[in-house]
Coordinates of C-alpha atoms in Angstrom, one line a residue:
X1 CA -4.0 16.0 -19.1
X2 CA -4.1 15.6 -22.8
X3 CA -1.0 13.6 -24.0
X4 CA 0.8 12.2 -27.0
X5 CA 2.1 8.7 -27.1
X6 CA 5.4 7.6 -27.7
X7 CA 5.7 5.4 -30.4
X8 CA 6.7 2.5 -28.4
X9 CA 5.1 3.3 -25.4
X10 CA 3.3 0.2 -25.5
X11 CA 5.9 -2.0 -25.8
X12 CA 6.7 -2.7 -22.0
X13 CA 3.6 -3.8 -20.3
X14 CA 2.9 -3.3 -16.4
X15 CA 0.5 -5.3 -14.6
X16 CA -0.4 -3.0 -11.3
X17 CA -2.6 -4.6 -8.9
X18 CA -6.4 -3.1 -9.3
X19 CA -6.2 -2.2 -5.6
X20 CA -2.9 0.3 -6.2
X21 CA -3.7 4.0 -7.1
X22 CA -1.8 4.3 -10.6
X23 CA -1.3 7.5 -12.9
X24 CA 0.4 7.3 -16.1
X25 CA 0.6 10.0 -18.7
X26 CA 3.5 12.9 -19.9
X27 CA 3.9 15.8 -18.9
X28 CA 6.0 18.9 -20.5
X29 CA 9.4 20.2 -19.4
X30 CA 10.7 23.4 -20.1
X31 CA 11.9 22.5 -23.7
X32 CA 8.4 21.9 -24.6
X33 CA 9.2 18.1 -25.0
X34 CA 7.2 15.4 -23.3
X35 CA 7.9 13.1 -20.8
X36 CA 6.6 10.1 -19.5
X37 CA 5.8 9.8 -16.2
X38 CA 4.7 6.8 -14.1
X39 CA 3.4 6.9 -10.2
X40 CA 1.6 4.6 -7.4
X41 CA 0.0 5.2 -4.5
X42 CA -1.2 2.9 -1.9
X43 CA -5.0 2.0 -1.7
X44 CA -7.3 5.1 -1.1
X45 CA -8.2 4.2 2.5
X46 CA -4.5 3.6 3.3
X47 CA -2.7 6.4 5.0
X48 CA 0.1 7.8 3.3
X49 CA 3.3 7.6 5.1
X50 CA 5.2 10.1 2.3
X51 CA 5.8 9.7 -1.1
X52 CA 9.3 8.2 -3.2
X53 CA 11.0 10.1 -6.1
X54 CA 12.7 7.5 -7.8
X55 CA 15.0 7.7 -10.5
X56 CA 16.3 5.0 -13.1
X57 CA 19.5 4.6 -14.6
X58 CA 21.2 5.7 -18.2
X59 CA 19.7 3.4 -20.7
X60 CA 17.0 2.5 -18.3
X61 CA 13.7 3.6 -18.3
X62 CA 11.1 3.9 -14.7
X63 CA 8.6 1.2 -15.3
X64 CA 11.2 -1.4 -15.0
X65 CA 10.8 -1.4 -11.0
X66 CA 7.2 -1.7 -10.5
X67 CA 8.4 -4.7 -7.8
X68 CA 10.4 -1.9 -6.1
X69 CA 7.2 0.5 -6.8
X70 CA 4.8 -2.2 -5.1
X71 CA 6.5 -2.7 -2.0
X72 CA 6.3 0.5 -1.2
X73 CA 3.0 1.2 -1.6
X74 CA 2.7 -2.0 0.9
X75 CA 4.4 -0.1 3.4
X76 CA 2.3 3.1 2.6
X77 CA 4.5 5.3 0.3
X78 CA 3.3 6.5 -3.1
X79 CA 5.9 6.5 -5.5
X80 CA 6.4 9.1 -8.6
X81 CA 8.6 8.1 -11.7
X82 CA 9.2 9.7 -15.0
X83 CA 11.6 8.7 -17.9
X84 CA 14.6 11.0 -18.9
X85 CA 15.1 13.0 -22.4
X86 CA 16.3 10.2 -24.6
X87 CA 15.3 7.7 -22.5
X88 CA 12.0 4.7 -22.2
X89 CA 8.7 6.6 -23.4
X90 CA 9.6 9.6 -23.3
X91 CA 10.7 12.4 -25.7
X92 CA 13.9 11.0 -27.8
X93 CA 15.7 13.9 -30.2
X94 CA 15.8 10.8 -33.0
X95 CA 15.8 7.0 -33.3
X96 CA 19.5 7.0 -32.9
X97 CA 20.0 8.8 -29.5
X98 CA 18.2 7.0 -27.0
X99 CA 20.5 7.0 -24.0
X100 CA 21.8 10.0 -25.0
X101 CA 22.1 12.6 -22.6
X102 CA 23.0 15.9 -23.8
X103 CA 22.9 18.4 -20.8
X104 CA 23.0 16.8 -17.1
X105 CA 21.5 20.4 -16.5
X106 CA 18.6 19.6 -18.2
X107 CA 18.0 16.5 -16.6
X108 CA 18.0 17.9 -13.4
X109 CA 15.7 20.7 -14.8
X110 CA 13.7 18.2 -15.9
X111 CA 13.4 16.6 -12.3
X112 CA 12.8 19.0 -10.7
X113 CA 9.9 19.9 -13.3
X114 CA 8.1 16.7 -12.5
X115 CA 8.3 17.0 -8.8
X116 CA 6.2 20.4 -9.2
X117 CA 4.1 18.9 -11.3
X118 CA 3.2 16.0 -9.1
X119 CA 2.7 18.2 -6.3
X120 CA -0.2 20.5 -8.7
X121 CA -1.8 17.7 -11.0
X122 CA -1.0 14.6 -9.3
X123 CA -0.9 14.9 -5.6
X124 CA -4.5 16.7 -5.3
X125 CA -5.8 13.8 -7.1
X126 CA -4.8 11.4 -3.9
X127 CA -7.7 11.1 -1.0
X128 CA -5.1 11.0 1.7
X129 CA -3.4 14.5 0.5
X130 CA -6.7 16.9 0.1
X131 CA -7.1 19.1 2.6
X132 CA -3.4 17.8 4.1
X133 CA 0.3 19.8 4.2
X134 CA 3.2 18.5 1.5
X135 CA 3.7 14.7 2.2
X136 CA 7.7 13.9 3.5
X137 CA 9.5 13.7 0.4
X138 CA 11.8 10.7 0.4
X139 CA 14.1 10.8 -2.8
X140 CA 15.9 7.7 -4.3
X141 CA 17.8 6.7 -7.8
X142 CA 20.1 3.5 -8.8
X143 CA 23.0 4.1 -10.2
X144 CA 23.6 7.1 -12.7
X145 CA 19.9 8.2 -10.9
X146 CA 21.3 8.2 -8.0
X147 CA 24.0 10.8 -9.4
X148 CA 20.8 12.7 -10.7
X149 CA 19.5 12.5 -7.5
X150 CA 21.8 13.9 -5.5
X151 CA 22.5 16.4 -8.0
X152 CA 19.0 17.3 -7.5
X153 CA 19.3 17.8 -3.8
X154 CA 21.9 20.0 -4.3
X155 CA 19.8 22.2 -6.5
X156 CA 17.4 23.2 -3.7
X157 CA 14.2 23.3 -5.7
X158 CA 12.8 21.0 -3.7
X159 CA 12.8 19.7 0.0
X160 CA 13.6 16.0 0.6
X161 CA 13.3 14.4 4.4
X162 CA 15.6 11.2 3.3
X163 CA 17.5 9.7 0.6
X164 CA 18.3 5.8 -0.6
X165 CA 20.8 5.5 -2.8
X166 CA 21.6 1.8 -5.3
X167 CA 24.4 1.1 -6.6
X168 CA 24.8 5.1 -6.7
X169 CA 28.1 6.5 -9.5
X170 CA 29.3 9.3 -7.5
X171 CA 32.7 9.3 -8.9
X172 CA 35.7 7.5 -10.3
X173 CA 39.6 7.0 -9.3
X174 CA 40.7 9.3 -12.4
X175 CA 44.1 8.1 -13.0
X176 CA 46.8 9.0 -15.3
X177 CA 45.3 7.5 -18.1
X178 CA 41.7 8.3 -17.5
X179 CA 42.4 11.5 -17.7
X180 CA 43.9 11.0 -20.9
X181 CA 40.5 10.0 -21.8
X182 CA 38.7 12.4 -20.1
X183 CA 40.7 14.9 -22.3
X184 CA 39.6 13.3 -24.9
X185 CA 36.2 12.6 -24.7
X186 CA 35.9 16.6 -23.6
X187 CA 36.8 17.1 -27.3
X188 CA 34.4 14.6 -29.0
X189 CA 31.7 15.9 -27.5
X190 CA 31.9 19.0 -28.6
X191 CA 33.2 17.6 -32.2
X192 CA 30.7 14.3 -32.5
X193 CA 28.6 14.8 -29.4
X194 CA 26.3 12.0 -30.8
X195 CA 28.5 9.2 -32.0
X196 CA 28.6 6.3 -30.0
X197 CA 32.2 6.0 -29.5
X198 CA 32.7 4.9 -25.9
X199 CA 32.1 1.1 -25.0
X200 CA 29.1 0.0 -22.8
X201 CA 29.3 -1.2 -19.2
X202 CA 29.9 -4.6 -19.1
X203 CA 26.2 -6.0 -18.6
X204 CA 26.9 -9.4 -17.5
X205 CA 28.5 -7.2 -14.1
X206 CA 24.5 -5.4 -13.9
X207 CA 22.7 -8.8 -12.5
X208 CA 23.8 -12.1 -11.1
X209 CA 20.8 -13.6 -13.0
X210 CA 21.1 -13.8 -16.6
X211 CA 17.6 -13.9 -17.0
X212 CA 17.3 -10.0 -16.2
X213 CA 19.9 -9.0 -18.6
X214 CA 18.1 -11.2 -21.6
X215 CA 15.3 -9.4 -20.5
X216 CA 16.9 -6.0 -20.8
X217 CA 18.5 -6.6 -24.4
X218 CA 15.0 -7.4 -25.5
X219 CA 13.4 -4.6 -24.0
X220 CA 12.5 -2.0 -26.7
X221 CA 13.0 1.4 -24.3
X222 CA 16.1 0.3 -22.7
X223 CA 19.8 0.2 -24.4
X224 CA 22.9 -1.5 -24.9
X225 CA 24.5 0.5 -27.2
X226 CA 28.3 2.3 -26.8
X227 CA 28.1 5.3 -24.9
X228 CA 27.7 8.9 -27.2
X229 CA 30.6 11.1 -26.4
X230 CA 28.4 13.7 -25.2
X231 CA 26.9 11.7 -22.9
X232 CA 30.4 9.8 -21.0
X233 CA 31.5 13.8 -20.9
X234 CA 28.3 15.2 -19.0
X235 CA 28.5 12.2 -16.9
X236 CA 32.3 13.0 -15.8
X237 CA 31.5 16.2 -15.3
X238 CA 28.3 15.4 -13.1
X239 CA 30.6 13.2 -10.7
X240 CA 33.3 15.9 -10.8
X241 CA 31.3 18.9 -9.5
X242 CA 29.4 16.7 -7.0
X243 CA 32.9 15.2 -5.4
X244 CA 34.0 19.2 -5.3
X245 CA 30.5 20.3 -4.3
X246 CA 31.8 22.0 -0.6
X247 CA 27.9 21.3 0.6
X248 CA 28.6 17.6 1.6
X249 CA 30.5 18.4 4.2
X250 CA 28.8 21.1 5.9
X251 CA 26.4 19.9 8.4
X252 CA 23.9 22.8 8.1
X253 CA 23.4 22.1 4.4
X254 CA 20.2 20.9 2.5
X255 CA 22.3 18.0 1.5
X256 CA 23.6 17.0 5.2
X257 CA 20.2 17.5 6.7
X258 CA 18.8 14.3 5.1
X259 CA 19.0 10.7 6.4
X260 CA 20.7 8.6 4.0
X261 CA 21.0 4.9 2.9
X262 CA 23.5 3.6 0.6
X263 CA 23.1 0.3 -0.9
X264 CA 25.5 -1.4 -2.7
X265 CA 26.4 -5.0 -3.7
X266 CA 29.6 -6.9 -2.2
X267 CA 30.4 -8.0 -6.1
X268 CA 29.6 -4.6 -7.8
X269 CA 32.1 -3.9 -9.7
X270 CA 30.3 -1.2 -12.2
X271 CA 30.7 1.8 -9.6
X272 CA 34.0 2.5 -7.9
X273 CA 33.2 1.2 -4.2
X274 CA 36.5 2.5 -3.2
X275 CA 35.3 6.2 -4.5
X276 CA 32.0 5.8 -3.2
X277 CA 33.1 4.3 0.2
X278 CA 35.5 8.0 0.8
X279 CA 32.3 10.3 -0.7
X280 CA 30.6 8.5 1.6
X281 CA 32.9 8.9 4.6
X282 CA 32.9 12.6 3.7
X283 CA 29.0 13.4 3.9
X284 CA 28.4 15.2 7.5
X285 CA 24.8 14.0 7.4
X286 CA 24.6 13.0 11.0
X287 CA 21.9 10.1 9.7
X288 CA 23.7 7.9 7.4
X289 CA 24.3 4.3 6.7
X290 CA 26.7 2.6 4.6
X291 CA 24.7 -1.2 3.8
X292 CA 26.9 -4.0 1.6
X293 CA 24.6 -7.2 0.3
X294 CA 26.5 -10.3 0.2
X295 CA 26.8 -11.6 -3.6
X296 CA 24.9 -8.9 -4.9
X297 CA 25.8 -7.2 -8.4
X298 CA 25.3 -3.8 -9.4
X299 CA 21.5 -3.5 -9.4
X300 CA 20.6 -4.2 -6.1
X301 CA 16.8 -3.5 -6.6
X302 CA 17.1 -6.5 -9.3
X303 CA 19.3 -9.1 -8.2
X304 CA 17.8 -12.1 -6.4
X305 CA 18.4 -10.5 -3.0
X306 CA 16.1 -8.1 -3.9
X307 CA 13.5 -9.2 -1.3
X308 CA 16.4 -9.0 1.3
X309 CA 17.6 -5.3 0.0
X310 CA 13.9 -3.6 -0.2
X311 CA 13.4 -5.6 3.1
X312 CA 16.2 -3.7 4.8
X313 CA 15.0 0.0 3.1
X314 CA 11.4 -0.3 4.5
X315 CA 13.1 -0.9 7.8
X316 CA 15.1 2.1 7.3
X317 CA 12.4 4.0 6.4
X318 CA 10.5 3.3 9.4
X319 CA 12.8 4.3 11.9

């Protein structure tokens, strides 16, 4: 598929190992704007166990966990990527809005858009699929993906068989004066929907290793920048409709059919484990598991347990 670059597309290099399957490219949502896609697939004489959805986080962009990428192909999943609107290679509205996401619809539009087109253009083009039925789906994010991702469940487009979750942001305790804020921010949005007026997370609470957050600063398709107003609102709203979304809770849904793994560090303290810990304790998926790392910060596919964590989702995955 023909494809335009972005213009710093070629600023994050990924070594793959020459033994991997690995497609790179864009494809085109339904806003005629491209998007950059990433996937790897185990060696061609490998069977293929099913294949990973996995989704990055705001300000993040996919090719950042090739590790987590690798280690799954070891254990005979392929893996399909793609960077958001606004976000690493892909289609940004201007220089200024990267991070910015202006419709959580669209995103999950979008999602749902590459998923299709991995099944028609990318999926035929793996030995183990042709002449084979749909591989299990298996669909993951870290933390705002893992909002995306769940989101995208609910949507129905496509069917998953499990879900892993990282550090996922379901939700927040609103109190009295976040909803203040809240109120606020509602009106900016619509007002200034592209001024950065809300403060970043507090990086140094991402990773444990500082190494990883240098790394990110420097990286020219990730972010750091304050929030836009836009984008704080359509995240608030995202969590709000998923914490009211009935569906969790009724075992014959889409969304309680899956198995489930939540992973989360013991010293995250960027989502609100005590939010995440009742969503959780909601869900009537009859599969689920609740898994707290030791000393691990908010990126638990990043931190140095990371061997440990990926360890203990492989083993999941297997059962």
């Amino acid at each position: 598929m023909e494809t335009l670059q972005s213009p710093t597309y070629s600023s994050y290099a990924v070594l793959v190992p020459p033994t991997l399957q690995h497609f790179e490219g864009h494809f085109t949502n339904a806003r005629n704007q491209l998007l950059f896609y990433f996937a790897l697939f185990p060696p061609k004489k490998r069977p293929l166990h099913g294949v990973v959805l996995f989704l990055h986080g705001s300000g993040d962009h996919c090719r950042r966990y090739v590790f987590l990428y690798e280690r799954l192909c070891e254990a005979g999943y392929g893996v399909i990527a793609y960077d958001m609107v606004n976000h690493g290679a892909s289609h940004c509205d201007s220089s200024k809005t990267r991070g910015h996401v202006r419709s959580f619809r669209h995103l999950v539009e979008d999602t749902n858009a590459f998923v299709t087109f991995a099944k028609q253009s990318l999926f035929p083009q793996i030995k183990a699929l042709q002449g084979q039925c749909a591989p299990p789906l298996v669909i993951s994010g870290t933390s705002f993906g893992a909002l995306l991702g769940m989101h995208t469940v609910l949507s129905g487009c496509h069917e998953f068989q499990a879900a892993f979750w990282g550090g996922a942001t379901v939700g927040m305790e609103m109190t009295t004066a976040w909803k203040l804020q809240a109120t606020v921010i509602q009106a900016l949005s619509l007002l200034v929907p592209k001024v950065r007026l809300v403060a970043p997370l507090d990086y140094e609470m991402l990773w444990r290793d500082p190494a990883y957050l240098e790394d990110f600063k420097a990286d020219a398709l990730a972010t750091t920048e304050d929030i836009t107003a836009r984008t704080m609102q359509q995240s608030l709203s995202a969590m709000n409709r998923l914490m009211r979304d009935k569906r969790i809770e009724q075992p014959d849904s889409d969304f309680c059919k899956l198995r489930v793994l939540f992973l989360t560090g013991s010293e995250d303290h960027i989502a609100d484990q005590g939010v995440t810990r009742q969503f959780f304790s909601r869900l009537a998926n009859v599969d689920k598991e609740f898994e707290v790392f030791d000393g691990v910060f908010h990126c638990v596919f990043e931190d140095p347990e990371r061997d440990e964590v990926v360890a203990h989702v492989l083993r999941w995955l297997r059962r």
